[in-house]
Amino acid sequence: MADDQHEEVSKKVSAEEEIRRGITVMRRVVQGRSRGIILDVYWNNQGQLIEPNGHTLTSFIGALVRNEIPITCDDWRNKELNESKEKIWSEIKRCFNIEEERRGFCMKLAGKLLRGFQTFLSSKFLKDADGNFVDAELPKKYESLISAEEWEAFKSKRQDPVFQRISATNRERASSPAYPYRKGRVGYERLEQSMLQKEESSETSLPAHVLWKEARVGKSGVPQEEVLHVYQKCEELSQSLSPDDTKGRLSRALDVPEYSGRVRGKGFGVTPTSLSIKKGKAPSNRELHARLEAMQAELDALRREREASASTVYRDASDKNSINCTFEPNIPEGISHCQLYLSSPYYRMVGKGKMHNVSGVLLHTRELPAGCLKVSIDIAVEPNAALPYPSDDSDATTVHEAVGSFVAWPTNLICVGYETPTKSKSKDNAIPRHTESTVSRKELQENEVSNASAQQKKEVSNASARVKSSGAKKTVARKKTTTKYRSCLRTFLEMTDIPTGGVRTLHMEVGIFGFDYDQMIGNEDFMQVFSHEEIGVNVVNTYIRFLYDKLMRPNGLDVSFGFLAPATVNLVLILNRPDTVTEYVLRILMDNKDAEKLFFIPFNTGGHWLLLAINPIREIVYYLDSLGNDWTTYPDMKVLIDTVLQAFRAQRVIQTSRRGANSITWIKVACHQQRNQIDCGYFMLRFMRDTLALGQLKIPTDYFEEFKCAFYTKDQVDEIKEEWCQFMLELNVCS
C-alpha cells in the first residue's frame, strides 16, 4: 500500500519533467522595448483585445502576474495589491502602446490569469490522476517565482475543507458540458475577428448565437445536431423578441439563467453594460414623473436665462419716440440694405432685404419684440429656414413665404451691407475684418490679439466703412457663447446609467462613411466636451453626423462633399495595415468617380488631429494643420494618399504624360493656429464646418477670406461644443 502511494507521488512529481516549455518571461517584448519598439494593440467594437499582438499582451500580463503577485492571493480586490498592480500597469505601458482607459480591462485580465495559474499549479502538482490531494514539493521550475513559505501556505489553503467543497461543486458543474467549447485557447474575440476577416465583412461584430455555434464546431467542420437546434431557435427568437429585451436570445434558447456581469457567447471583456443591455425593472410612474419635472425645470431655467440675457443686451422698444433697439455703431439709423442670419443649428445667411431702424416704427400695428428690428425680406437665400419670429398676421413661417413682407428680426443677426456676423468677447474687442488693400495683415493681427490704441481702432473702423466687398467679415459683435446646451445635456446625463459605465449607440448611415454601423458613445466622450479635453474619434464621428444631417443633406451638399472614416484612415493603421486603408479609400473614391467631389479626412497622427481635404478628380490634396507642420512630418501618410490617387487615376483610365504622372498637388493651407495642446480636434472640426458653410470645392492657400484670422477664439471653439450638445439632445441620446 505504501509502495503504491509512493509510486503515485513519484508520478505526480515527475509531471514537472513532462512540461518541456520553460517559464514564459516574454524576452522578445522586453528586448524590443530596449530597442525602442513599442507594440500596438487593437480592440474590437465591444472593447475586447484582438490581434495583432492581443495574444502577446495577454502572455506578457501573465508573466508579470506570476512575478509580482503571490500565489496565496485569495482576493484580487485587496488594497494591499495596489502597489503590485501599479507596477504591472507601468510595465504594460512601457512595452505596449495602450490607452489609460484600458487599465480596467488589463487588471481584470490579470486577475483572471492569476486564478488560472493557481488552478494549474493545483491540478498539475497537488492532485493525482483520481483527483486526490498529493503533498508535493515545490517544483524546481518555479523556485524563482514561488518561495517555500508561499508554497506551503498555498497547499494548506487547497486542503481547507471549505475550499475543497467549493472546488468540488464547480468541478461537478463544469464536467460533461452539454455543448462543449471546441476552439481550444482561441477566445470568442479572436474567433469573431477571424470570422469577419474570412468573410471580408464590413460588420464590426457578430451576434452572440452565431459565435456560440461556431465555437462548438470541431475539426470535422460540422456542428452537432443539438448545437444547430439551439442556433435555429435563436434565429426564430430574433424575429419575435424586442431589441430592449433584458434576457439574451441565446440564454432563452438554452433555457439557462444569466450570470451577473456576463454576456453569454461573447467572451471575456464584454458585459451587459458595455452592450447597453438594460437590466433590472423598468422605472415606476413616480420615477418617470420626477424625471419629467426635473427636465421641465431645466428647460424653464434655460428659457429664463435666455430672456434675461436678451433684456440685458437689448432695450425694450416701449418708448415710441426712441430708436427700437440699442444698436451697435455699425447699424445706422434709417433704412439700409442688410443680410439676415440665423444662429441655429449653425450660423449662416438665410436672406437679404432692408432694415428699418427708425423711431416709432411698428410691425403690423404692434410693438416689436425686445431686441428686434423691422426688416423687409427681398431675397430668400435659404428658402426653408424658419423665421425667428413668425408673423401673427400671415401664415408665413419660412423665409421664402415672408418674401415681400415685413417681419421682426433679432438685431444681433442683422448685418448691414455685405458684412457677416461673428462672436466677440465684448463690444470693445469687436474689430472688423478688412481686405488687404485697406489694412495690412500685420496690423489686423495686432488688433485681434492685443488691445490696440483707441486711435488705431478708430482708423480701422473708418476704413472698414469704406469697404464694400464680400470678403469683409464679422463686424457685428454677437453675444458670448453660452453653455446652455452643455448644461442641459449634462443634467440629463446624470439621470442615466452613462456616468457609471453605460453606453449609447448612434446610427451612422452608409452615406456618411461609405458603410453603416452603430457608433458607440459613453461617459468619457461626453466628459471630453464638458471638460474641454482632447476629443477622441467618437466625438469627431458624431459631429460629422451633425454636419451631414444639418449642413450637407438639407442643402444638397452631399453630392459635392464627402467624409472618410477617421477610425479607418489614420497614421496607426497606415503604418500597420496600409493595404486595408488603401482599399477603403480607393473604394470610396471609385464610388464617386463620375463627379468632382471634395473628401474630408479627419486625420489622427496618434496624438494630434489635422485635416486632409482631397479632390481626386483634380488630384489636389489640401493640408490643414493647426500646429503649422507640413505633410513632410508624416511621410507615410503622403505616400499612401499619393498611391491611392495614382490608382484612382489608373482605374479611371486617365491618360497622363510621364511628367504629369507624379503631378499630384499638395497645398498647405495657412489655417488658424492653436495656442494650446488641446484644441486641435475642435479646430479640425471648424475647418470642415467653414468649408461646408461656403460650399466651395477649392480651399484658398491663405484660407477663406470670410473666416480668416490668426486663431479661433474660445467662443468659436465653444460653438462646436454647443452644436454637438444640441445635436445630442435633439437625437435624445441620453434616453
XYZ file of C-alpha atoms in Angstrom:
735
model
C 0.000 0.000 0.000
C 2.804 2.368 0.936
C 4.629 1.438 -2.260
C 1.525 2.272 -4.300
C 1.213 5.664 -2.642
C 4.910 6.347 -3.201
C 4.505 5.402 -6.850
C 1.585 7.837 -7.228
C 3.600 10.652 -5.643
C 6.544 9.903 -7.904
C 4.325 10.018 -10.943
C 2.890 13.353 -9.873
C 6.240 14.945 -9.086
C 7.602 13.744 -12.422
C 4.881 15.750 -14.119
C 7.296 18.662 -13.881
C 9.590 16.843 -16.274
C 6.742 16.424 -18.746
C 6.391 20.200 -19.078
C 9.098 20.911 -21.553
C 8.381 24.601 -22.024
C 10.259 26.994 -19.813
C 8.644 29.755 -17.796
C 7.191 32.424 -20.060
C 9.128 35.662 -19.475
C 8.411 37.404 -22.807
C 12.040 38.320 -23.551
C 11.055 39.337 -27.076
C 8.845 42.123 -25.750
C 11.395 43.380 -23.218
C 14.263 43.267 -25.711
C 12.132 45.055 -28.293
C 11.413 47.798 -25.770
C 15.153 48.235 -25.225
C 15.480 48.862 -28.979
C 12.656 51.401 -28.907
C 9.986 49.051 -30.279
C 6.617 49.693 -28.641
C 3.927 47.250 -29.745
C 0.477 48.478 -30.774
C -2.585 46.643 -29.518
C -6.063 46.633 -31.005
C -9.599 46.297 -29.666
C -12.844 45.243 -31.274
C -16.072 47.226 -31.205
C -17.002 45.694 -27.844
C -13.743 46.561 -26.102
C -12.111 43.116 -26.331
C -8.427 42.540 -27.024
C -7.759 41.214 -30.547
C -4.876 40.534 -32.924
C -2.289 41.624 -33.847
C -0.432 41.494 -30.528
C -3.509 40.603 -28.461
C -2.104 37.186 -27.544
C 1.309 38.748 -26.892
C -0.140 41.255 -24.423
C -2.092 38.513 -22.645
C 1.034 36.374 -22.227
C 3.027 39.396 -21.071
C 0.423 40.204 -18.393
C 0.502 36.560 -17.265
C 4.295 36.699 -16.877
C 4.040 39.931 -14.850
C 1.355 38.467 -12.598
C 3.424 35.382 -11.816
C 6.363 37.605 -10.868
C 4.525 40.274 -8.882
C 1.524 38.605 -7.201
C 1.895 35.796 -4.618
C 0.005 32.579 -5.373
C -1.569 32.793 -1.907
C -3.668 35.788 -3.027
C -7.355 34.957 -2.487
C -8.930 38.378 -3.073
C -7.856 40.273 -6.175
C -9.594 43.409 -4.832
C -7.341 43.506 -1.744
C -5.931 47.046 -1.430
C -2.570 45.598 -0.367
C -2.110 44.578 -4.014
C -2.409 48.165 -5.294
C 1.359 48.706 -5.401
C 1.908 45.490 -7.353
C -0.963 46.340 -9.716
C 0.543 49.768 -10.351
C 3.857 48.148 -11.213
C 2.130 45.733 -13.611
C 0.330 48.586 -15.359
C 3.528 50.612 -15.576
C 5.356 47.723 -17.252
C 2.498 47.209 -19.699
C 2.607 50.865 -20.768
C 6.375 50.723 -21.219
C 6.093 47.883 -23.730
C 2.728 48.480 -25.409
C 1.019 51.479 -26.951
C -2.120 51.368 -24.830
C -4.608 53.986 -23.636
C -5.111 54.771 -19.962
C -8.792 53.843 -20.165
C -7.800 50.226 -20.914
C -6.324 49.783 -17.443
C -9.548 48.309 -16.026
C -9.625 45.619 -18.704
C -5.955 44.738 -18.181
C -6.351 44.476 -14.412
C -9.380 42.198 -14.765
C -7.416 40.079 -17.210
C -4.511 39.944 -14.749
C -6.838 38.652 -12.021
C -8.182 36.010 -14.367
C -4.660 34.893 -15.310
C -3.670 34.673 -11.622
C -6.603 32.371 -10.897
C -5.681 30.289 -13.932
C -2.086 29.935 -12.690
C -3.309 28.844 -9.249
C -5.610 26.248 -10.825
C -2.758 24.984 -12.994
C -0.426 24.524 -10.006
C -3.107 22.751 -8.003
C -4.210 20.343 -10.723
C -0.716 19.629 -12.047
C 1.230 19.156 -8.840
C -1.196 18.713 -5.916
C -3.576 16.099 -7.332
C -3.144 12.590 -8.599
C -4.950 11.004 -11.535
C -8.064 10.425 -9.404
C -8.180 13.995 -8.128
C -6.881 13.170 -4.636
C -4.567 15.578 -2.830
C -0.810 14.927 -3.065
C 1.679 16.549 -0.679
C 4.186 17.511 -3.393
C 7.361 19.515 -3.003
C 7.805 22.906 -4.596
C 8.503 22.293 -8.311
C 12.058 23.321 -9.145
C 10.820 25.024 -12.273
C 9.003 27.649 -10.208
C 11.519 28.178 -7.416
C 12.405 31.587 -8.885
C 8.756 32.686 -8.633
C 7.456 30.953 -5.509
C 9.091 30.829 -2.096
C 8.942 27.740 0.086
C 6.698 29.565 2.570
C 4.271 30.579 -0.156
C 4.123 27.025 -1.441
C 3.300 25.595 1.975
C 0.631 28.241 2.559
C -0.787 27.525 -0.886
C -1.013 23.789 -0.150
C -2.722 24.476 3.178
C -5.384 26.613 1.523
C -6.012 23.929 -1.104
C -6.539 21.381 1.693
C -9.047 23.596 3.511
C -12.458 21.783 3.684
C -14.399 24.909 2.672
C -12.201 25.429 -0.400
C -12.434 21.746 -1.360
C -16.234 21.795 -1.064
C -16.498 24.839 -3.365
C -13.970 23.317 -5.753
C -15.930 20.053 -5.937
C -19.148 21.940 -6.703
C -17.528 23.926 -9.504
C -15.812 20.841 -10.893
C -19.100 18.982 -10.994
C -20.818 21.879 -12.734
C -18.081 22.130 -15.380
C -17.843 18.417 -16.086
C -19.508 16.888 -19.144
C -20.934 20.093 -20.669
C -23.886 19.632 -22.975
C -22.320 21.883 -25.621
C -18.517 21.719 -25.199
C -16.318 24.553 -26.472
C -14.098 23.214 -29.272
C -11.745 26.087 -30.153
C -9.038 25.437 -27.569
C -7.296 28.618 -26.384
C -8.909 30.768 -29.084
C -11.349 33.009 -27.265
C -14.604 34.383 -28.616
C -12.984 37.714 -29.504
C -10.275 36.204 -31.724
C -12.762 33.744 -33.185
C -15.026 36.654 -34.121
C -12.083 38.525 -35.654
C -11.062 35.559 -37.802
C -14.653 35.023 -38.967
C -15.057 38.659 -40.008
C -11.716 38.635 -41.824
C -12.503 35.383 -43.588
C -15.869 36.692 -44.786
C -14.347 40.114 -45.628
C -17.325 41.633 -43.863
C -17.723 45.345 -43.102
C -19.521 44.471 -39.867
C -17.739 45.163 -36.587
C -19.331 42.386 -34.522
C -21.395 39.225 -34.827
C -24.492 38.105 -32.882
C -23.745 36.042 -29.793
C -25.527 32.928 -31.048
C -23.515 32.947 -34.283
C -20.260 32.972 -32.310
C -21.611 30.367 -29.898
C -22.385 27.962 -32.744
C -19.016 28.453 -34.472
C -17.164 27.906 -31.168
C -18.708 24.428 -30.966
C -17.617 23.234 -34.394
C -14.782 20.714 -34.138
C -12.159 19.583 -36.637
C -14.791 17.887 -38.764
C -16.242 21.295 -39.580
C -19.795 20.066 -38.962
C -21.680 21.209 -35.839
C -23.647 18.678 -33.817
C -27.385 18.442 -34.359
C -28.215 19.762 -30.866
C -25.991 22.814 -31.464
C -27.814 23.529 -34.711
C -31.117 23.160 -32.883
C -30.130 25.901 -30.383
C -28.880 28.122 -33.210
C -32.137 27.733 -35.142
C -34.128 28.580 -32.035
C -32.081 31.782 -31.627
C -32.855 32.721 -35.229
C -36.566 32.247 -34.569
C -36.394 34.311 -31.379
C -34.672 37.150 -33.221
C -37.887 37.661 -35.209
C -40.099 37.980 -32.148
C -38.060 39.496 -29.304
C -37.820 43.236 -28.750
C -34.309 44.763 -29.014
C -34.776 46.035 -25.444
C -35.439 42.553 -24.045
C -33.375 42.174 -20.878
C -32.595 38.490 -21.463
C -30.469 37.447 -24.444
C -31.704 35.191 -27.227
C -29.003 32.623 -26.508
C -29.938 32.326 -22.829
C -33.596 31.887 -23.766
C -32.762 29.222 -26.339
C -30.583 27.338 -23.849
C -33.131 27.954 -21.064
C -30.414 28.797 -18.547
C -30.088 31.743 -16.124
C -27.917 34.779 -16.883
C -24.854 35.380 -14.718
C -24.164 38.833 -13.350
C -21.690 40.806 -15.446
C -21.630 38.235 -18.233
C -22.887 38.169 -21.823
C -23.282 34.596 -22.953
C -21.495 33.836 -26.215
C -19.300 36.966 -26.201
C -16.366 36.013 -24.001
C -14.137 37.909 -21.588
C -14.376 41.694 -21.511
C -17.983 42.087 -22.654
C -20.573 42.999 -20.022
C -24.284 43.840 -20.204
C -23.358 47.470 -19.537
C -20.871 47.669 -22.403
C -23.534 46.354 -24.775
C -26.184 48.718 -23.369
C -28.290 45.764 -22.254
C -30.761 47.225 -19.782
C -31.075 45.221 -16.594
C -33.461 45.485 -13.709
C -37.090 46.591 -13.568
C -38.466 49.474 -15.566
C -38.835 52.829 -13.765
C -42.106 53.418 -11.975
C -44.606 56.108 -12.928
C -43.440 58.157 -9.951
C -39.819 57.990 -11.109
C -40.787 58.939 -14.654
C -42.857 61.840 -13.359
C -39.916 63.060 -11.262
C -37.623 62.906 -14.296
C -40.092 64.880 -16.390
C -40.412 67.520 -13.677
C -36.617 67.839 -13.469
C -36.355 68.198 -17.252
C -39.119 70.799 -17.311
C -37.392 72.773 -14.558
C -34.158 72.686 -16.531
C -35.892 73.930 -19.670
C -37.641 76.700 -17.718
C -34.282 77.783 -16.301
C -32.802 77.906 -19.802
C -35.758 79.963 -21.016
C -35.367 82.441 -18.149
C -31.634 82.656 -18.837
C -32.283 83.447 -22.489
C -34.872 86.114 -21.651
C -32.619 87.681 -19.032
C -29.725 87.744 -21.496
C -31.877 89.402 -24.129
C -33.124 92.055 -21.709
C -29.542 92.837 -20.671
C -28.245 93.318 -24.179
C -31.251 94.996 -25.740
C -33.537 97.786 -24.574
C -37.306 97.350 -24.745
C -38.977 99.264 -27.534
C -41.897 100.515 -25.460
C -40.934 104.158 -25.972
C -42.219 105.047 -29.437
C -40.145 108.215 -29.506
C -36.905 106.275 -29.214
C -34.922 104.034 -31.516
C -36.206 100.460 -31.447
C -33.058 98.931 -30.029
C -29.720 99.700 -28.538
C -27.983 99.150 -31.842
C -24.295 98.792 -32.451
C -22.477 101.760 -34.038
C -22.339 99.897 -37.361
C -26.139 99.603 -37.521
C -27.174 103.068 -38.722
C -30.498 104.744 -38.228
C -32.867 104.819 -41.147
C -33.458 102.269 -43.912
C -30.455 100.208 -45.033
C -29.763 97.129 -47.133
C -28.883 94.164 -44.949
C -28.205 90.464 -44.766
C -30.244 88.267 -42.438
C -28.678 85.403 -40.443
C -29.806 82.592 -38.165
C -27.698 81.093 -35.368
C -29.244 77.642 -35.008
C -28.258 74.942 -35.653
C -25.263 76.842 -37.086
C -24.568 80.416 -38.174
C -25.423 81.094 -41.804
C -27.076 83.699 -44.035
C -30.694 82.873 -44.916
C -31.898 86.022 -46.667
C -31.364 89.601 -47.839
C -33.552 92.664 -47.507
C -33.901 96.109 -45.936
C -33.633 97.103 -42.276
C -35.975 99.802 -40.902
C -34.218 101.288 -37.873
C -36.335 104.380 -37.341
C -38.060 105.841 -34.320
C -41.623 104.860 -33.537
C -41.797 102.073 -36.133
C -44.410 99.366 -35.582
C -44.842 95.900 -37.039
C -48.404 95.345 -38.194
C -49.709 97.861 -35.600
C -47.817 96.033 -32.836
C -44.642 96.877 -30.987
C -41.530 94.960 -31.967
C -40.234 92.209 -29.673
C -37.357 93.255 -27.424
C -34.010 93.228 -29.209
C -35.511 93.144 -32.709
C -35.722 95.393 -35.736
C -38.277 95.576 -38.513
C -36.966 94.154 -41.808
C -38.424 93.516 -45.239
C -37.227 90.327 -46.960
C -36.351 90.691 -50.640
C -34.335 87.515 -51.369
C -34.563 84.066 -49.738
C -31.058 82.551 -49.664
C -32.248 79.541 -47.653
C -35.961 79.331 -48.525
C -36.958 76.693 -45.958
C -35.283 78.405 -42.986
C -37.789 79.116 -40.209
C -38.447 82.733 -39.265
C -37.143 83.663 -35.804
C -40.491 85.433 -35.121
C -43.311 84.103 -37.336
C -45.837 86.761 -38.302
C -49.128 86.788 -36.406
C -50.936 88.460 -39.306
C -49.995 85.991 -42.023
C -49.294 82.313 -42.494
C -45.599 82.935 -43.211
C -43.321 80.672 -41.198
C -40.309 80.400 -43.518
C -38.033 82.939 -45.205
C -39.448 82.103 -48.643
C -43.037 82.650 -47.501
C -42.089 86.032 -45.992
C -40.514 87.479 -49.162
C -42.079 90.882 -49.865
C -43.414 91.367 -46.329
C -42.192 92.775 -43.007
C -41.009 90.618 -40.112
C -39.180 91.082 -36.809
C -35.523 90.004 -36.809
C -33.018 89.866 -33.889
C -30.608 92.799 -34.101
C -27.542 90.667 -33.460
C -28.338 88.590 -36.564
C -28.682 91.585 -38.939
C -25.681 92.744 -40.948
C -25.620 95.977 -42.888
C -24.414 95.718 -46.461
C -22.046 92.839 -47.077
C -20.938 92.171 -43.509
C -21.018 88.810 -41.751
C -21.755 88.273 -38.045
C -19.306 86.791 -35.585
C -18.886 86.283 -31.884
C -16.708 88.546 -29.789
C -15.927 88.601 -26.131
C -17.078 92.193 -25.694
C -18.139 95.177 -27.710
C -14.797 96.842 -27.172
C -12.984 93.902 -28.722
C -15.204 93.629 -31.805
C -12.755 94.525 -34.567
C -13.951 94.408 -38.172
C -12.252 92.343 -40.833
C -10.839 94.158 -43.869
C -9.359 93.488 -47.204
C -5.604 93.559 -47.613
C -5.818 96.851 -49.562
C -7.345 98.707 -46.610
C -5.479 97.436 -43.565
C -2.300 95.366 -43.532
C -2.335 91.746 -42.320
C 0.132 92.587 -39.559
C -1.966 95.491 -38.268
C -5.090 93.342 -38.343
C -3.482 90.561 -36.306
C -2.200 93.061 -33.775
C -5.734 94.421 -33.379
C -7.122 90.882 -32.902
C -4.510 89.646 -30.465
C -3.834 92.738 -28.319
C -5.700 95.834 -27.206
C -4.735 98.453 -29.758
C -4.922 102.137 -29.020
C -8.216 103.989 -29.395
C -6.860 105.929 -32.349
C -5.938 102.692 -34.181
C -9.408 101.287 -33.587
C -10.956 104.474 -34.938
C -8.847 104.280 -38.090
C -9.748 100.630 -38.566
C -13.451 101.380 -38.145
C -13.368 104.236 -40.624
C -11.501 102.134 -43.149
C -13.980 99.283 -42.798
C -16.913 101.585 -43.539
C -15.405 102.340 -46.960
C -15.017 98.697 -47.954
C -17.791 97.055 -49.979
C -16.527 93.576 -50.635
C -17.846 90.106 -49.906
C -14.539 89.430 -48.195
C -15.319 91.866 -45.371
C -16.127 89.884 -42.267
C -17.689 89.759 -38.836
C -18.289 93.350 -37.844
C -21.306 92.819 -35.604
C -20.462 91.607 -32.116
C -22.689 88.746 -31.059
C -23.449 87.627 -27.573
C -20.848 85.412 -25.968
C -21.494 81.723 -26.465
C -23.495 80.312 -23.573
C -23.211 76.832 -22.123
C -26.949 76.190 -22.047
C -26.944 73.050 -24.189
C -23.913 71.661 -22.371
C -25.589 72.324 -19.019
C -28.851 70.770 -20.159
C -27.163 67.697 -21.627
C -25.058 67.243 -18.506
C -28.182 67.390 -16.330
C -29.924 64.745 -18.427
C -26.776 62.616 -18.432
C -26.710 62.437 -14.628
C -30.153 60.823 -14.638
C -28.934 57.868 -16.725
C -26.549 54.951 -16.259
C -23.964 56.536 -18.575
C -21.798 58.037 -15.760
C -21.482 54.537 -14.252
C -20.386 52.822 -17.455
C -23.459 52.733 -19.653
C -23.128 53.415 -23.362
C -25.450 54.546 -26.131
C -25.364 53.997 -29.877
C -25.851 56.468 -32.700
C -26.589 55.064 -36.145
C -24.212 56.185 -38.898
C -25.851 55.589 -42.252
C -23.944 54.436 -45.295
C -23.900 57.878 -46.907
C -21.549 59.286 -44.261
C -18.501 56.990 -44.413
C -19.478 54.521 -47.120
C -20.700 51.885 -44.671
C -23.362 51.888 -41.993
C -22.760 50.997 -38.370
C -23.783 51.971 -34.849
C -21.388 54.452 -33.240
C -20.949 53.789 -29.525
C -20.685 56.782 -27.198
C -20.095 56.755 -23.464
C -19.362 58.923 -20.463
C -15.744 59.523 -21.487
C -16.866 61.093 -24.766
C -19.339 63.416 -23.048
C -16.719 64.475 -20.487
C -14.270 65.382 -23.255
C -16.741 68.019 -24.437
C -17.910 69.136 -20.994
C -14.385 69.484 -19.536
C -12.614 70.786 -22.670
C -10.327 67.792 -23.051
C -8.721 66.379 -26.175
C -11.550 64.872 -28.194
C -11.491 61.317 -29.467
C -12.791 59.647 -32.591
C -16.289 59.090 -31.131
C -16.852 62.833 -30.683
C -15.429 63.521 -34.137
C -17.684 60.926 -35.786
C -20.840 62.170 -34.084
C -20.060 65.797 -35.019
C -19.574 64.646 -38.610
C -23.065 63.197 -38.489
C -24.255 66.611 -37.279
C -22.605 68.241 -40.313
C -24.126 65.597 -42.584
C -27.647 65.932 -41.157
C -27.766 69.703 -40.686
C -25.473 71.178 -43.334
C -24.890 68.747 -46.160
C -28.057 66.828 -46.845
C -30.596 69.688 -46.397
C -28.596 71.898 -48.789
C -27.752 69.206 -51.323
C -24.045 69.373 -50.477
C -23.716 65.601 -50.198
C -23.187 65.469 -53.971
C -20.158 67.791 -53.677
C -18.621 66.773 -50.350
C -17.894 63.527 -48.540
C -16.172 62.111 -45.470
C -13.733 59.266 -44.888
C -13.853 57.474 -41.548
C -11.063 58.629 -39.178
C -11.136 55.234 -37.468
C -10.146 53.644 -40.785
C -7.763 56.293 -42.146
C -5.182 57.270 -39.527
C -1.442 57.060 -39.048
C -1.521 53.944 -36.850
C -3.410 51.913 -39.449
C -1.313 53.315 -42.296
C 1.810 52.023 -40.538
C 0.314 48.640 -39.624
C -2.332 47.887 -42.267
C -1.647 50.072 -45.307
C -3.464 47.678 -47.647
C -6.670 47.957 -45.625
C -6.547 51.759 -45.662
C -5.717 51.884 -49.375
C -8.556 49.536 -50.263
C -11.092 51.552 -48.262
C -10.083 54.980 -49.603
C -9.902 53.758 -53.185
C -13.337 52.144 -52.914
C -14.921 55.395 -51.718
C -13.224 57.415 -54.449
C -14.250 54.956 -57.172
C -17.851 55.005 -55.962
C -17.789 58.741 -56.726
C -15.561 58.737 -59.811
C -18.010 60.435 -62.181
C -18.373 63.799 -60.417
C -15.978 66.254 -58.843
C -16.149 65.973 -55.083
C -14.118 67.127 -52.062
C -13.498 64.442 -49.438
C -12.665 65.371 -45.847
C -10.315 63.103 -43.899
C -10.123 63.976 -40.180
C -6.651 62.519 -39.727
C -5.237 61.447 -36.375
C -1.462 61.082 -36.101
C -1.623 59.286 -32.764
C -1.907 62.378 -30.567
C -2.913 65.196 -32.904
C -5.802 65.949 -35.265
C -5.317 67.572 -38.674
C -7.496 67.768 -41.771
C -6.897 66.445 -45.275
C -9.309 67.565 -47.991
C -8.907 65.587 -51.236
C -10.248 66.468 -54.675
C -9.463 63.207 -56.519
C -10.624 64.390 -59.941
C -8.199 67.349 -59.903
C -5.622 65.336 -57.873
C -5.335 68.069 -55.231
C -4.763 67.452 -51.518
C -5.385 70.357 -49.124
C -3.408 70.031 -45.883
C -4.719 71.947 -42.833
C -2.685 71.575 -39.632
C -3.349 73.834 -36.640
C 0.214 73.173 -35.401
C 1.739 74.650 -38.564
C 3.537 71.454 -39.646
C 3.510 70.329 -43.256
C 2.957 66.908 -44.800
C 6.663 66.025 -44.716
C 6.171 65.465 -40.978
C 4.147 62.340 -41.858
C 5.799 60.800 -44.957
C 3.866 57.513 -44.692
C 0.606 59.434 -44.881
C 1.679 61.262 -48.041
C 2.924 58.089 -49.720
C -0.369 56.296 -49.115
C -2.548 59.192 -50.344
C -0.371 59.594 -53.453
C -0.588 55.854 -54.118
C -4.382 55.899 -53.812
C -4.737 58.855 -56.178
C -2.460 57.205 -58.744
C -4.516 54.004 -58.505
C -7.690 56.076 -58.831
C -6.276 57.711 -61.962
C -5.343 54.305 -63.401
C -8.755 52.762 -62.768
C -10.447 55.727 -64.438
C -8.151 55.105 -67.442
C -6.964 58.715 -67.473
C -4.061 59.261 -69.853
C -1.256 61.256 -68.206
C 2.097 62.320 -69.555
C 5.207 60.867 -67.960
C 5.975 64.243 -66.431
C 2.458 64.537 -65.065
C 2.382 61.010 -63.620
C 3.590 62.348 -60.285
C 1.848 65.700 -60.522
C -0.406 65.242 -57.502
C -0.652 68.675 -55.893
C -0.339 69.121 -52.141
C -1.359 72.545 -50.804
C -0.561 73.647 -47.284
C -3.356 75.996 -46.209
C -2.490 78.882 -43.864
C -5.244 77.936 -41.448
C -5.895 79.005 -37.870
C -3.190 78.039 -35.359
C -3.961 76.591 -31.951
C -2.410 78.136 -28.847
C -2.554 75.101 -26.553
C -2.210 71.312 -26.713
C -5.947 70.541 -26.657
C -7.773 72.461 -29.380
C -6.525 70.599 -32.478
C -9.684 68.465 -32.679
C -12.024 71.445 -32.364
C -10.033 73.425 -34.943
C -10.161 70.497 -37.351
C -13.961 70.295 -36.978
C -14.291 74.032 -37.655
C -12.185 73.724 -40.810
C -14.791 71.290 -42.188
C -17.656 73.437 -40.923
C -16.273 76.613 -42.550
C -15.749 74.862 -45.883
C -19.253 73.419 -45.908
C -20.773 76.757 -44.866
C -19.346 78.348 -48.027
C -19.891 75.287 -50.215
C -16.616 75.745 -52.114
C -14.631 72.830 -53.525
C -11.458 74.933 -53.570
C -9.768 75.956 -50.313
C -7.607 79.094 -50.772
C -3.975 78.800 -49.752
C -4.437 81.619 -47.216
C -7.815 80.197 -46.102
C -11.267 81.654 -46.754
C -11.426 85.419 -46.531
C -14.801 85.160 -44.763
C -13.293 83.252 -41.831
C -9.664 84.353 -41.924
C -7.899 85.165 -38.648
C -4.852 84.040 -36.686
C -6.715 81.618 -34.431
C -10.195 80.588 -33.363
C -11.348 82.268 -30.178
C -12.665 80.422 -27.146
C -16.199 81.406 -28.155
C -15.715 79.935 -31.611
C -14.455 76.686 -30.092
C -17.407 76.700 -27.697
C -19.753 76.939 -30.698
C -18.606 73.466 -31.727
C -19.342 72.114 -28.246
C -22.782 73.732 -28.140
C -23.689 72.392 -31.575
C -22.562 68.907 -30.577
C -24.536 69.002 -27.313
C -27.637 70.417 -29.002
C -27.457 67.651 -31.594
C -27.161 65.005 -28.873
C -30.267 66.461 -27.195
C -32.197 66.511 -30.469
C -31.368 62.837 -31.061
C -32.390 62.017 -27.488
C -29.138 60.113 -26.988
C -29.486 60.124 -23.186
C -32.790 58.264 -23.177
